[in-house]
mmCIF file of C-alpha atoms in Angstrom:
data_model
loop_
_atom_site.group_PDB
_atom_site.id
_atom_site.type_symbol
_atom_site.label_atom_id
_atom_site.label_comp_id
_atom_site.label_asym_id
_atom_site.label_seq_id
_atom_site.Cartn_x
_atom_site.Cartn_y
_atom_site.Cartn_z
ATOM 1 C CA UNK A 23 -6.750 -55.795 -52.756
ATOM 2 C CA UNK A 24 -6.749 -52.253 -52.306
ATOM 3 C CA UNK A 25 -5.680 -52.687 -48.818
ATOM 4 C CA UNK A 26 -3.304 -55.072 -49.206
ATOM 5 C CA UNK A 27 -1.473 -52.895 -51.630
ATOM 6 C CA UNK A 28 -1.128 -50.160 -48.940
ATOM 7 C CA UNK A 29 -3.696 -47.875 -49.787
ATOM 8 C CA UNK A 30 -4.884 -47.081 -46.786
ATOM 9 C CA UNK A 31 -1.212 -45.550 -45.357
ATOM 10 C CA UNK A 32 -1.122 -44.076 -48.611
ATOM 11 C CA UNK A 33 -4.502 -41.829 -48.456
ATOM 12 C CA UNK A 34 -3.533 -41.194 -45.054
ATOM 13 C CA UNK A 35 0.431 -40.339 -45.049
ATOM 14 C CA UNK A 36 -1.046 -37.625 -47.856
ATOM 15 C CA UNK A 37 -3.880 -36.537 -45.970
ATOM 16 C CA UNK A 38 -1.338 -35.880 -42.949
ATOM 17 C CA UNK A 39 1.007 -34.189 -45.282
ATOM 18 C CA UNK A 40 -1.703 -31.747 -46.908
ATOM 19 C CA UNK A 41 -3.864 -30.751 -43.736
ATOM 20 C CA UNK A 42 -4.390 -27.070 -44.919
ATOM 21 C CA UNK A 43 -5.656 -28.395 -47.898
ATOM 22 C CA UNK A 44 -9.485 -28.300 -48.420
ATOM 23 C CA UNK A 45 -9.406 -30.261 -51.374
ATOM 24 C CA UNK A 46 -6.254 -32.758 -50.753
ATOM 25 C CA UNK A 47 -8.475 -33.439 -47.551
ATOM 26 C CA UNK A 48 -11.936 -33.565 -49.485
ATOM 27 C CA UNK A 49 -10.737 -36.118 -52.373
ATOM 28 C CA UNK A 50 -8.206 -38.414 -49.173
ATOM 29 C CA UNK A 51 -11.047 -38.783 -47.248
ATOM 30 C CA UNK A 52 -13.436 -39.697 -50.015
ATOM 31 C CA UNK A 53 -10.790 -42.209 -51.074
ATOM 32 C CA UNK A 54 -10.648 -43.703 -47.938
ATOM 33 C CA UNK A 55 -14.261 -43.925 -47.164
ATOM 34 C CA UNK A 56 -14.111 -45.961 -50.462
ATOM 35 C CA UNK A 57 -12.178 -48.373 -49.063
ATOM 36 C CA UNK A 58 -13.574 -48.603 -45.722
ATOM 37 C CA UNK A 59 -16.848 -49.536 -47.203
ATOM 38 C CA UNK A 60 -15.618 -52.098 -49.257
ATOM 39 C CA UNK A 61 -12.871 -53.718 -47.171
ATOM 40 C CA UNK A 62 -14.732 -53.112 -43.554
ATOM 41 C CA UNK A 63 -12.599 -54.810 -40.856
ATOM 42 C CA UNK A 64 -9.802 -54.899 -42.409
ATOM 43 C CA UNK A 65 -9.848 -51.412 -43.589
ATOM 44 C CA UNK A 66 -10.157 -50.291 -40.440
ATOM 45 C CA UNK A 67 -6.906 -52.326 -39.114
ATOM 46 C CA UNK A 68 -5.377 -50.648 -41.414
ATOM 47 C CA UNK A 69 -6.227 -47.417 -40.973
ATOM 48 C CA UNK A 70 -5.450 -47.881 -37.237
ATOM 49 C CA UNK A 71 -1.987 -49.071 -38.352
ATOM 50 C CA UNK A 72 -1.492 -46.096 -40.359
ATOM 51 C CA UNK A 73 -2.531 -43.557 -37.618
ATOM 52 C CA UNK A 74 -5.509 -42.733 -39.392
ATOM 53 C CA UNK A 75 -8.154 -41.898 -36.684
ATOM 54 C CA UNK A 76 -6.109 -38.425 -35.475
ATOM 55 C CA UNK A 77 -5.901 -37.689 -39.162
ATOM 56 C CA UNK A 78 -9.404 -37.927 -40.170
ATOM 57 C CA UNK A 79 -10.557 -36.168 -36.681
ATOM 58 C CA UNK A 80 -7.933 -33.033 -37.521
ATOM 59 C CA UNK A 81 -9.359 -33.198 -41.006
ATOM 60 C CA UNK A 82 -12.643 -32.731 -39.890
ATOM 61 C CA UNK A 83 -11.921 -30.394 -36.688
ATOM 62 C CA UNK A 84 -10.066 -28.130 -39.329
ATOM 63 C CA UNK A 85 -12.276 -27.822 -42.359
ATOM 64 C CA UNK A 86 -15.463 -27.329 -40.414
ATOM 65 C CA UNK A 87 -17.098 -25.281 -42.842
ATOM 66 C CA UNK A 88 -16.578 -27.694 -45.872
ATOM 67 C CA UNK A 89 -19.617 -29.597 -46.307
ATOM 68 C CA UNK A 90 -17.637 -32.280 -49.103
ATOM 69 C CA UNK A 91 -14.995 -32.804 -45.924
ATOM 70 C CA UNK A 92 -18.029 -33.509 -43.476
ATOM 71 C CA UNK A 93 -19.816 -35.473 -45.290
ATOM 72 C CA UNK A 94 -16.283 -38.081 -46.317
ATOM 73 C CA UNK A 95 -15.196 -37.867 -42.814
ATOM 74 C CA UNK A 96 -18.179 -38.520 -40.597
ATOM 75 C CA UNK A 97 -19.208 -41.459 -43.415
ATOM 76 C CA UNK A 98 -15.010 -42.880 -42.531
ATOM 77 C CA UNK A 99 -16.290 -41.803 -38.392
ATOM 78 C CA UNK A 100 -19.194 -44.682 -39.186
ATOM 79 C CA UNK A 101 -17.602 -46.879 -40.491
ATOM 80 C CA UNK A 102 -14.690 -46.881 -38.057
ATOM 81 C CA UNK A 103 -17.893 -46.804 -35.354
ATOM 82 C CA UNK A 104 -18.990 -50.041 -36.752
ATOM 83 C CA UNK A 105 -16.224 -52.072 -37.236
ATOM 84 C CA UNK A 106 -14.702 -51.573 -34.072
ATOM 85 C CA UNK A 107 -14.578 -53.447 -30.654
ATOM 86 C CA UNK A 108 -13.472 -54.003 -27.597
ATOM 87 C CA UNK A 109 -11.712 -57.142 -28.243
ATOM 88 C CA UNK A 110 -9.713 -56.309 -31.112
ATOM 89 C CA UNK A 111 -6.598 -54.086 -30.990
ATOM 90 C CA UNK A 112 -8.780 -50.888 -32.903
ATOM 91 C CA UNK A 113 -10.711 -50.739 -29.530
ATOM 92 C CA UNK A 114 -7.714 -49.931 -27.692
ATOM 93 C CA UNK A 115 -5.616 -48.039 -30.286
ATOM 94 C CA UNK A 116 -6.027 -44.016 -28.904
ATOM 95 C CA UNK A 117 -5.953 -42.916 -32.958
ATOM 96 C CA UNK A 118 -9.144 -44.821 -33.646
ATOM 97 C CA UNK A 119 -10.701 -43.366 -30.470
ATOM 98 C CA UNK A 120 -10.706 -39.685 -31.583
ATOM 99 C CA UNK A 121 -13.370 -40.885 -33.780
ATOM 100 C CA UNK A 122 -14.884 -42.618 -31.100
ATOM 101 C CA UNK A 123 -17.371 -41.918 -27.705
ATOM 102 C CA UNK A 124 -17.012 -38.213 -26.958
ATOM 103 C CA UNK A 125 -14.769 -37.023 -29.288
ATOM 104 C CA UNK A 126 -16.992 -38.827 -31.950
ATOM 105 C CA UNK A 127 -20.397 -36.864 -30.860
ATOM 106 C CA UNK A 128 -18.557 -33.704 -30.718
ATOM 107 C CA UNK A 129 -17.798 -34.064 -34.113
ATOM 108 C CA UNK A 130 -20.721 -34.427 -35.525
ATOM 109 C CA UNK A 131 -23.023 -32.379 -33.314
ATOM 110 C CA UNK A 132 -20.565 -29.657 -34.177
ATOM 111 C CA UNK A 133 -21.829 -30.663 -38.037
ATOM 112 C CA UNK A 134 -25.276 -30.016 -37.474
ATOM 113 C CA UNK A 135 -24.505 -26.935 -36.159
ATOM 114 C CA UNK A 136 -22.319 -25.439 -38.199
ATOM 115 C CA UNK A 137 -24.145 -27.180 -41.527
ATOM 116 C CA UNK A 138 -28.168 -26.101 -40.466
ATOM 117 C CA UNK A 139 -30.320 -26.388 -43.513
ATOM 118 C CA UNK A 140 -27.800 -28.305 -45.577
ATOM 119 C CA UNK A 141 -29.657 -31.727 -45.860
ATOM 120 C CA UNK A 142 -26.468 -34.091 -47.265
ATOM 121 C CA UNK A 143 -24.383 -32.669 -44.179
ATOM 122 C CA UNK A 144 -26.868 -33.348 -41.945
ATOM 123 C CA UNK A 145 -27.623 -36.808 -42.563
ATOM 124 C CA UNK A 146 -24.147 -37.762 -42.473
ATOM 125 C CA UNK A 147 -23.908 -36.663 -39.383
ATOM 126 C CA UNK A 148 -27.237 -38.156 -38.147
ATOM 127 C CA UNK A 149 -25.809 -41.660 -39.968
ATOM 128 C CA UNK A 150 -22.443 -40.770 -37.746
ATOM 129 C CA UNK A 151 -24.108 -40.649 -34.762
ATOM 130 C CA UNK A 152 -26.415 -43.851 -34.982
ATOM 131 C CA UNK A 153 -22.902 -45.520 -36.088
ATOM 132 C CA UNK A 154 -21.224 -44.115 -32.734
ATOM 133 C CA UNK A 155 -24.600 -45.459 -30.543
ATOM 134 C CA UNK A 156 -24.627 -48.867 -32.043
ATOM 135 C CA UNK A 157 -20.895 -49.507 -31.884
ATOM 136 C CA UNK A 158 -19.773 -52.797 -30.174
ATOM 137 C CA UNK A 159 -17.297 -50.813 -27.681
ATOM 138 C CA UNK A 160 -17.375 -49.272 -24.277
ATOM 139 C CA UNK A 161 -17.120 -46.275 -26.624
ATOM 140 C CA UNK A 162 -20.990 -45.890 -26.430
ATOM 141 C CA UNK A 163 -21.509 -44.803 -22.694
ATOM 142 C CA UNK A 164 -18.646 -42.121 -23.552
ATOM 143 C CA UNK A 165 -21.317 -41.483 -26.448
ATOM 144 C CA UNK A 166 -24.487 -41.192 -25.007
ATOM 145 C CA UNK A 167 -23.428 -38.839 -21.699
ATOM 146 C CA UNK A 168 -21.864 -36.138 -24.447
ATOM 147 C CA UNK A 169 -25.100 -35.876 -25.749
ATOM 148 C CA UNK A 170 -26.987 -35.770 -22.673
ATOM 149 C CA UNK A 171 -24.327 -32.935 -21.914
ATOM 150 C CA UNK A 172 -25.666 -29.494 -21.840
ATOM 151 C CA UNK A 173 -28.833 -30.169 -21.122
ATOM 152 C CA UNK A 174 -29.431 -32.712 -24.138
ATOM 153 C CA UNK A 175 -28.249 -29.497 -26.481
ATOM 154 C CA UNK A 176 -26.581 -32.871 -28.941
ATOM 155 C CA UNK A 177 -29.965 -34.242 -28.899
ATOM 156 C CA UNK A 178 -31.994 -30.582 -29.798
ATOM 157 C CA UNK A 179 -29.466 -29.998 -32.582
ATOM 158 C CA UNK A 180 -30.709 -33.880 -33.851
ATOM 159 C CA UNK A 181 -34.041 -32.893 -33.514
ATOM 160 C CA UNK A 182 -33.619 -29.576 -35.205
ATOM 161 C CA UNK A 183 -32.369 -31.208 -38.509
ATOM 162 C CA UNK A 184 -34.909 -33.529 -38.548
ATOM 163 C CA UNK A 185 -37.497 -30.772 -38.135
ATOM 164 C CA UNK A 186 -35.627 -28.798 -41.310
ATOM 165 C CA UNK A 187 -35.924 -31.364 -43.628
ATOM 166 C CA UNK A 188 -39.079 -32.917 -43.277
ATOM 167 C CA UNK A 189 -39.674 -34.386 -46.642
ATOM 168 C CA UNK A 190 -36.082 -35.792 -46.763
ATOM 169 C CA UNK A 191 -35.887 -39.067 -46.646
ATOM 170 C CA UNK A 192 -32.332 -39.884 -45.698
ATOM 171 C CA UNK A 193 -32.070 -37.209 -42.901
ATOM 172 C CA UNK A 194 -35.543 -38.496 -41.453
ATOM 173 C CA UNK A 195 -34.161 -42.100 -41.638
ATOM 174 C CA UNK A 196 -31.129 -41.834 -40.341
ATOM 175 C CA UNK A 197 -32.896 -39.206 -37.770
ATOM 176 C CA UNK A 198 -35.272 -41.728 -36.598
ATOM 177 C CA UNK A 199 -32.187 -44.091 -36.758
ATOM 178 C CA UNK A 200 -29.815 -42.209 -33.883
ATOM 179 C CA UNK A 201 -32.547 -41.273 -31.890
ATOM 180 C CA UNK A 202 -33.684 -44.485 -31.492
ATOM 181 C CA UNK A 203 -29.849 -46.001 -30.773
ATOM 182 C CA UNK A 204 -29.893 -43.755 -28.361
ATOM 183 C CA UNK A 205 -32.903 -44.757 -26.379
ATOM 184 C CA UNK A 206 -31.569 -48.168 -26.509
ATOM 185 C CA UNK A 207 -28.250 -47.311 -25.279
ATOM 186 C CA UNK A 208 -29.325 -44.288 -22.746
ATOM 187 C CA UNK A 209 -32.439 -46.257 -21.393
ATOM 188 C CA UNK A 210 -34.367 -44.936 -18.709
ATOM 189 C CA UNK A 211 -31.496 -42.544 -17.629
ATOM 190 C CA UNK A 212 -31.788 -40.622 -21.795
ATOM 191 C CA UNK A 213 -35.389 -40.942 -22.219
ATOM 192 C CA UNK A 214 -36.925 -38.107 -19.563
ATOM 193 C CA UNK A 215 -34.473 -35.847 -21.265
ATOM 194 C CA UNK A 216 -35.103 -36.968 -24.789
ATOM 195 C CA UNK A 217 -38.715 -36.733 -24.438
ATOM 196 C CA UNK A 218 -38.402 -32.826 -23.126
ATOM 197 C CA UNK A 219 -36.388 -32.192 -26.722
ATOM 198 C CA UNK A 220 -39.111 -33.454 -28.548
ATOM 199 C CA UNK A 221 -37.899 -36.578 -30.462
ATOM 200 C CA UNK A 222 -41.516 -38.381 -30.311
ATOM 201 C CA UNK A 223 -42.776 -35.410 -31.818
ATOM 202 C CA UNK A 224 -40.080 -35.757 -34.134
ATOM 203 C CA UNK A 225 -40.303 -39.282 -34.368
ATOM 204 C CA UNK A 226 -43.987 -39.103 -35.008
ATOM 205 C CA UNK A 227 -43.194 -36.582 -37.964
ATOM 206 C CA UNK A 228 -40.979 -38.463 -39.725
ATOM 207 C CA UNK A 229 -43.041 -41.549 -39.752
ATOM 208 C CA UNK A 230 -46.227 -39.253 -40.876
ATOM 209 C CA UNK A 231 -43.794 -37.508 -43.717
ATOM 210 C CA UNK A 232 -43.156 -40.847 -44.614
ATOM 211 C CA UNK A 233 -45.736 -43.109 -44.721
ATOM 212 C CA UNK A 234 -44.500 -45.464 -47.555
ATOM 213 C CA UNK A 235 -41.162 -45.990 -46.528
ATOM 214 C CA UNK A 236 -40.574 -49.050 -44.576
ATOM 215 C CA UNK A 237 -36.920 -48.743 -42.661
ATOM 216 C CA UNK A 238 -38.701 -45.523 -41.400
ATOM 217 C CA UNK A 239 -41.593 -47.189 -40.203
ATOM 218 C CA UNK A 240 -39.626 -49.935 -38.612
ATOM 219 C CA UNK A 241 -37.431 -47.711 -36.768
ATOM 220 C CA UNK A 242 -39.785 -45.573 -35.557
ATOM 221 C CA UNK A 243 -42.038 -48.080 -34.021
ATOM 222 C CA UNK A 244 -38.754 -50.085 -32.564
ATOM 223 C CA UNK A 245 -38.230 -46.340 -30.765
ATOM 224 C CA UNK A 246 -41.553 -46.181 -29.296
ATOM 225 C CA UNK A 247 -41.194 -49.683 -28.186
ATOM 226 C CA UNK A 248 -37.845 -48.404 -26.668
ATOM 227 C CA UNK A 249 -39.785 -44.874 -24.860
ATOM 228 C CA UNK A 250 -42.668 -47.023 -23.744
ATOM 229 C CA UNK A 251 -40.036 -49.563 -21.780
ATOM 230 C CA UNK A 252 -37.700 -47.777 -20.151
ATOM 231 C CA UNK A 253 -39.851 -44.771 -20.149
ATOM 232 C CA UNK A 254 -42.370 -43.576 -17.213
ATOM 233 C CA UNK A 255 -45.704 -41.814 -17.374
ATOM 234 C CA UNK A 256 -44.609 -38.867 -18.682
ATOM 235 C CA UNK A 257 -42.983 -40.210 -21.008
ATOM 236 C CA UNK A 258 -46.150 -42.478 -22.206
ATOM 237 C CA UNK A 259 -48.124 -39.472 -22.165
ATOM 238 C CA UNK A 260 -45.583 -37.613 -24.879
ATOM 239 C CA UNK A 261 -46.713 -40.874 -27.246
ATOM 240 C CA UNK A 262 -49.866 -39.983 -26.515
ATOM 241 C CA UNK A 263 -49.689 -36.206 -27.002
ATOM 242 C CA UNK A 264 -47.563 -36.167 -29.811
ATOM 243 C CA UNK A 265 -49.396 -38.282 -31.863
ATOM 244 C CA UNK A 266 -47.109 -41.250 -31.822
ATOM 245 C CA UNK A 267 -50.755 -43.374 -31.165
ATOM 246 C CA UNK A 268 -51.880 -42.422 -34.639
ATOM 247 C CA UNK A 269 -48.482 -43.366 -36.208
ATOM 248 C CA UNK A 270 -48.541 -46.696 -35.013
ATOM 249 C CA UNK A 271 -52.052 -47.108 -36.016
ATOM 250 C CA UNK A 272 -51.090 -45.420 -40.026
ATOM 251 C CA UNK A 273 -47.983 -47.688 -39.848
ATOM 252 C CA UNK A 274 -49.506 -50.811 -39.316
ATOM 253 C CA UNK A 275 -52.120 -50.264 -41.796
ATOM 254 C CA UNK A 276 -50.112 -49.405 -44.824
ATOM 255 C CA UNK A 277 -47.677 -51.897 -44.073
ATOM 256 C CA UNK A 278 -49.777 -54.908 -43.593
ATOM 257 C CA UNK A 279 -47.147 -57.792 -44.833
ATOM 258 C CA UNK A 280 -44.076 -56.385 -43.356
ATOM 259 C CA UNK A 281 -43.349 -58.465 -40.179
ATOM 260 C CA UNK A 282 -41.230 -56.126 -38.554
ATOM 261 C CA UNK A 283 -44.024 -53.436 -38.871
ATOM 262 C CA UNK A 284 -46.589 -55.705 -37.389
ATOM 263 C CA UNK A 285 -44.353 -56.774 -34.800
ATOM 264 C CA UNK A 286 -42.941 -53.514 -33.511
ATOM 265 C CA UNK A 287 -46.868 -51.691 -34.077
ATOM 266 C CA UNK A 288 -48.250 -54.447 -31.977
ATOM 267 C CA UNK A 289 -45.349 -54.359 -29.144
ATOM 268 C CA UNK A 290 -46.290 -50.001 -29.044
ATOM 269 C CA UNK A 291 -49.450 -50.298 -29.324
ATOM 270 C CA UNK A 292 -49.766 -52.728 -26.136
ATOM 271 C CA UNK A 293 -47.251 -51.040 -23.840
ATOM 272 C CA UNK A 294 -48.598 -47.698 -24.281
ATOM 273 C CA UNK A 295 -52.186 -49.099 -23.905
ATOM 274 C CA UNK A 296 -50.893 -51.220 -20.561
ATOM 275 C CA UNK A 297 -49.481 -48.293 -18.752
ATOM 276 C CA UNK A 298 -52.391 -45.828 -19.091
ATOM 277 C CA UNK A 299 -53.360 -46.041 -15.471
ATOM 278 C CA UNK A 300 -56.936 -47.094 -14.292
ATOM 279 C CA UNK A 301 -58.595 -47.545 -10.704
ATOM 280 C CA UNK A 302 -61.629 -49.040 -9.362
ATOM 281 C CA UNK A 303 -64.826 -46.524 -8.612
ATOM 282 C CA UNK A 304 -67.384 -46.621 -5.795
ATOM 283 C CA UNK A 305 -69.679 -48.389 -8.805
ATOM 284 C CA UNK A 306 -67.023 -50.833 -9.661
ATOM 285 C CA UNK A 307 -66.087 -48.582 -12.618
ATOM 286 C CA UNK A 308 -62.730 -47.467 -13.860
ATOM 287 C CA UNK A 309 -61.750 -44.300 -13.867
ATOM 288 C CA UNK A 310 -59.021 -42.055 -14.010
ATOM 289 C CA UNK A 311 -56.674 -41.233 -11.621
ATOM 290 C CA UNK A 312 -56.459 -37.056 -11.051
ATOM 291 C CA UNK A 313 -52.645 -36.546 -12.552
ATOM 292 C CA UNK A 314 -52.827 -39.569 -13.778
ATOM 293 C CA UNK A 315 -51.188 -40.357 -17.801
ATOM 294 C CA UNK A 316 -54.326 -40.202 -19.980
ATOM 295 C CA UNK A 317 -55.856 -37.144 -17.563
ATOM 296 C CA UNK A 318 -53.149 -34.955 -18.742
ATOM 297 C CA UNK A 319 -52.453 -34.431 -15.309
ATOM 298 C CA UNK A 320 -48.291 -34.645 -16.131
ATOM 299 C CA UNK A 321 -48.567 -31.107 -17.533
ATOM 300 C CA UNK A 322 -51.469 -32.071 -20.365
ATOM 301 C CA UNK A 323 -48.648 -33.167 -23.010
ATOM 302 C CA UNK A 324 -44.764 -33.029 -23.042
ATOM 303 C CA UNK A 325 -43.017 -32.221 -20.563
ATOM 304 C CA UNK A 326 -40.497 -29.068 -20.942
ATOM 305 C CA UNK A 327 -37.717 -27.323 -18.664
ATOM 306 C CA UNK A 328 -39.470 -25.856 -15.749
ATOM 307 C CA UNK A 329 -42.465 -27.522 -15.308
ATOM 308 C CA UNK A 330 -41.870 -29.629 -12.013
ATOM 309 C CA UNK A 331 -43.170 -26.484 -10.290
ATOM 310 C CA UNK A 332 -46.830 -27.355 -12.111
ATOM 311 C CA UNK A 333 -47.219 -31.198 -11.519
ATOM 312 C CA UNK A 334 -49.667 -30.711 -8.187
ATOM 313 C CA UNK A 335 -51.916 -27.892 -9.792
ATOM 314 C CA UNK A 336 -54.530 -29.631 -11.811
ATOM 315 C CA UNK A 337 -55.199 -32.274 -8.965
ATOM 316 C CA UNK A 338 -58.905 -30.937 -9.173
ATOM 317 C CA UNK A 339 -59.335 -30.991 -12.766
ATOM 318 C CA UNK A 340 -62.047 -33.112 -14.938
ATOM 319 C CA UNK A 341 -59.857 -36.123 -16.103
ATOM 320 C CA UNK A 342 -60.045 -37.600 -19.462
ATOM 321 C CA UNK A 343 -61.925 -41.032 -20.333
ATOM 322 C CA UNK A 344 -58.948 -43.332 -21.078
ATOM 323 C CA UNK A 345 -60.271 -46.285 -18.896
ATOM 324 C CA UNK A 346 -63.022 -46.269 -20.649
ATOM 325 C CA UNK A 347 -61.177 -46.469 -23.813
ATOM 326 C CA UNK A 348 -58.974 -49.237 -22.377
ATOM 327 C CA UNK A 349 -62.092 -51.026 -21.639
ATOM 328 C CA UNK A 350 -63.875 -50.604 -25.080
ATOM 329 C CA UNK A 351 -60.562 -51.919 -26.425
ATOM 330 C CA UNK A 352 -60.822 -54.940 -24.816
ATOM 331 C CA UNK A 353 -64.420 -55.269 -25.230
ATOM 332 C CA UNK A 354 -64.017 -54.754 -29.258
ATOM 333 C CA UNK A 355 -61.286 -57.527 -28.850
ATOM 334 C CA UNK A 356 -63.153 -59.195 -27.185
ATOM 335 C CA UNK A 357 -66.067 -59.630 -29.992
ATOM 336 C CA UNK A 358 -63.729 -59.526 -32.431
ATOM 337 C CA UNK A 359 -61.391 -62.616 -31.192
ATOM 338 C CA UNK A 360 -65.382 -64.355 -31.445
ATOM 339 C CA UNK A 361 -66.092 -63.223 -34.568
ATOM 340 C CA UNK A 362 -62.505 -64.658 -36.345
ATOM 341 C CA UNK A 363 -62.989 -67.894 -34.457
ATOM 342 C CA UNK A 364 -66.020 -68.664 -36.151
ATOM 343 C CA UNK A 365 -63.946 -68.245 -39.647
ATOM 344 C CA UNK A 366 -60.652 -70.094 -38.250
ATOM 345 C CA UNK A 367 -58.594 -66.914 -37.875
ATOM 346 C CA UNK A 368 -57.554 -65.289 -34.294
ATOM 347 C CA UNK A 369 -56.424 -61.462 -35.174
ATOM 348 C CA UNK A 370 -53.581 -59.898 -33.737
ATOM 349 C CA UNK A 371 -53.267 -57.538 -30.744
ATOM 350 C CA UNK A 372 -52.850 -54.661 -33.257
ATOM 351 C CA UNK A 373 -55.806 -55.389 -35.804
ATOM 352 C CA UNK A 374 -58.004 -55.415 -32.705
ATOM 353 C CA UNK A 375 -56.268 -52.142 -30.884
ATOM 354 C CA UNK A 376 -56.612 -50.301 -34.378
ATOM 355 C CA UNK A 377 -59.719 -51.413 -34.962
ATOM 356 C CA UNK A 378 -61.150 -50.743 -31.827
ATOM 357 C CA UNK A 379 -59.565 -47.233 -31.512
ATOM 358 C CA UNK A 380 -60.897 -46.613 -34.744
ATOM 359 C CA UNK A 381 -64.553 -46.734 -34.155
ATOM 360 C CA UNK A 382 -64.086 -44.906 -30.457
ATOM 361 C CA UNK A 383 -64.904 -41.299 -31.479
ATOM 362 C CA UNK A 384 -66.171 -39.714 -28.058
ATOM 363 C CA UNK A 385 -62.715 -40.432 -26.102
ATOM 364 C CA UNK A 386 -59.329 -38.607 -25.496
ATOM 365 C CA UNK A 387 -56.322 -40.582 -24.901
#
């Protein structure tokens, strides 16, 4: 109704009338993000009738230091994000795209900056950016290389709020959220970088900070999924190193009726357990490969800037036991598959991988 009635040009012909105005611009864009939320599409046609996207973008461009201006106009930048797509006219209209791809990301990395340590600013923006990497619009490639830009600096600043507010739970979801939109979107070309800025570690974090809170759990398993796919050794080692093994093994414990917890834990748990490499001894045992994942022979844990020069140095060194772990996995499966067919039941890939990992004290993954 709202919409209908011409609210939408309204908030915005004032907005555009009053842009030195902190407050004209803090209560117009609240207004709006009203609206957007409640009206969605339609809002958003709207608002790209009314020239809305350069508004909001000045808005937010101009009043950087405001956090009650940030917070409205990167919640009216995800909603836009959301709505949006190629097909429809808002996917080619150049005011909705200053809110969009590049210009989008700029935006609200330029938030986290500018608002370090303030958590409602912060997870706003984080909420921006997952909006901006799950949009339905060749907007997202435009998305994704502006925070690769700089050497991932858009990615560090994400990880950098997430560090700061540990025990909050709507910066660590919404955290957990982008990065993992990100890792969907970026794939194998996002994740080496990713991985150097620490968001497993990060990732790990949030899902240890928060151990009862299922959307966090969820998304945080979905993103190791996502690192473990597209991802290579190093990359598997970071899980490993970080302790992204021990989150998936906490997360599917305390969340043993949630599906998508069991799902996702099982799906992690497998790939990283698949790609720890293994060969074949003189004895017919397996053993490590020297440099291999689970030796710690990709620099012994994450990988940061500068380290290519190290990769060939510990050729020599003692390797760690992870085939034998591997094995004593599927050996505990093994049994335990037995034992649960004598009662009727066959457990899951994860029961068996936690399980078995469980009672393994002598080995290093």
């Amino acid at each position: 109704a709202a919409v209908r009635a011409g609210a939408v040009a309204a908030v915005v012909a004032g907005l555009g009338a009053h842009p030195g105005s902190a407050e004209v611009q803090r209560w117009g864009l609240g207004a709006l993000r009203s609206i957007l939320e409640g009206a969605g599409k339609l809002g958003v046609t709207a608002m790209r009738a009314a020239g809305g996207g350069d508004v909001v973008a000045a808005s937010l461009a101009q009043h950087h230091a405001s956090n009650m201006v940030q917070c409205s106009g990167l919640a009216v930048m995800g909603c836009v994000a959301l709505e949006v797509d190629d097909e429809g006219e808002e996917g080619k209209d150049p005011s909705l795209s200053a809110l969009l791809g590049a210009s989008g990301v700029q935006l609200a990395s330029a938030a986290l900056a500018e608002h370090a340590g303030n958590a409602e600013v912060e997870a706003r923006a984080l909420s921006a950016l997952w909006a901006l990497l799950e949009a339905d619009s060749g907007s997202v490639a435009e998305a994704v290389q502006a925070l690769l830009d700089g050497e991932g600096e858009g990615i560090d600043r994400m990880v950098k709020a997430m560090q700061g507010h540990l025990a909050d739970c709507e910066v660590q979801r919404w955290g957990v959220a982008a990065i993992g939109a990100l890792a969907r979107a970026g794939g194998e070309c996002a994740i080496p970088l990713m991985v150097i800025q620490g968001v497993v570690e990060a990732v790990a974090s949030a899902m240890k900070q928060l151990p009862d809170v299922a959307e966090v759990q969820e998304r945080g398993l979905g993103t190791l999924v996502a690192i473990a796919t597209d991802g290579g050794k190093e990359e598997v080692q970071a899980i490993v190193d970080e302790g992204g093994l021990e989150a998936i093994q906490a997360a599917i414990r305390a969340h043993p009726d949630n599906q998508q917890v069991q799902s996702w834990g099982d799906a992690a748990m497998e790939l990283v357990l698949e790609q720890l490499p293994k060969k074949t001894g003189v004895a017919g045992e397996e053993e490590e490969e020297p440099g291999s994942v689970a030796s710690g022979g990709v620099g012994g844990g994450r990988r940061h800037r500068g380290d290519e020069a190290n990769d060939e140095e510990d050729d020599g060194a003692d390797v760690a036991s992870t085939a034998s772990a591997s094995t004593a996995v599927g050996e505990a499966k093994t049994e335990d598959d037995e034992e649960a067919a004598t009662d009727g039941k066959v457990p899951t890939v994860a029961e068996v991988t936690v399980g078995a990992l469980s009672d393994i004290d002598d080995v290093e993954l």
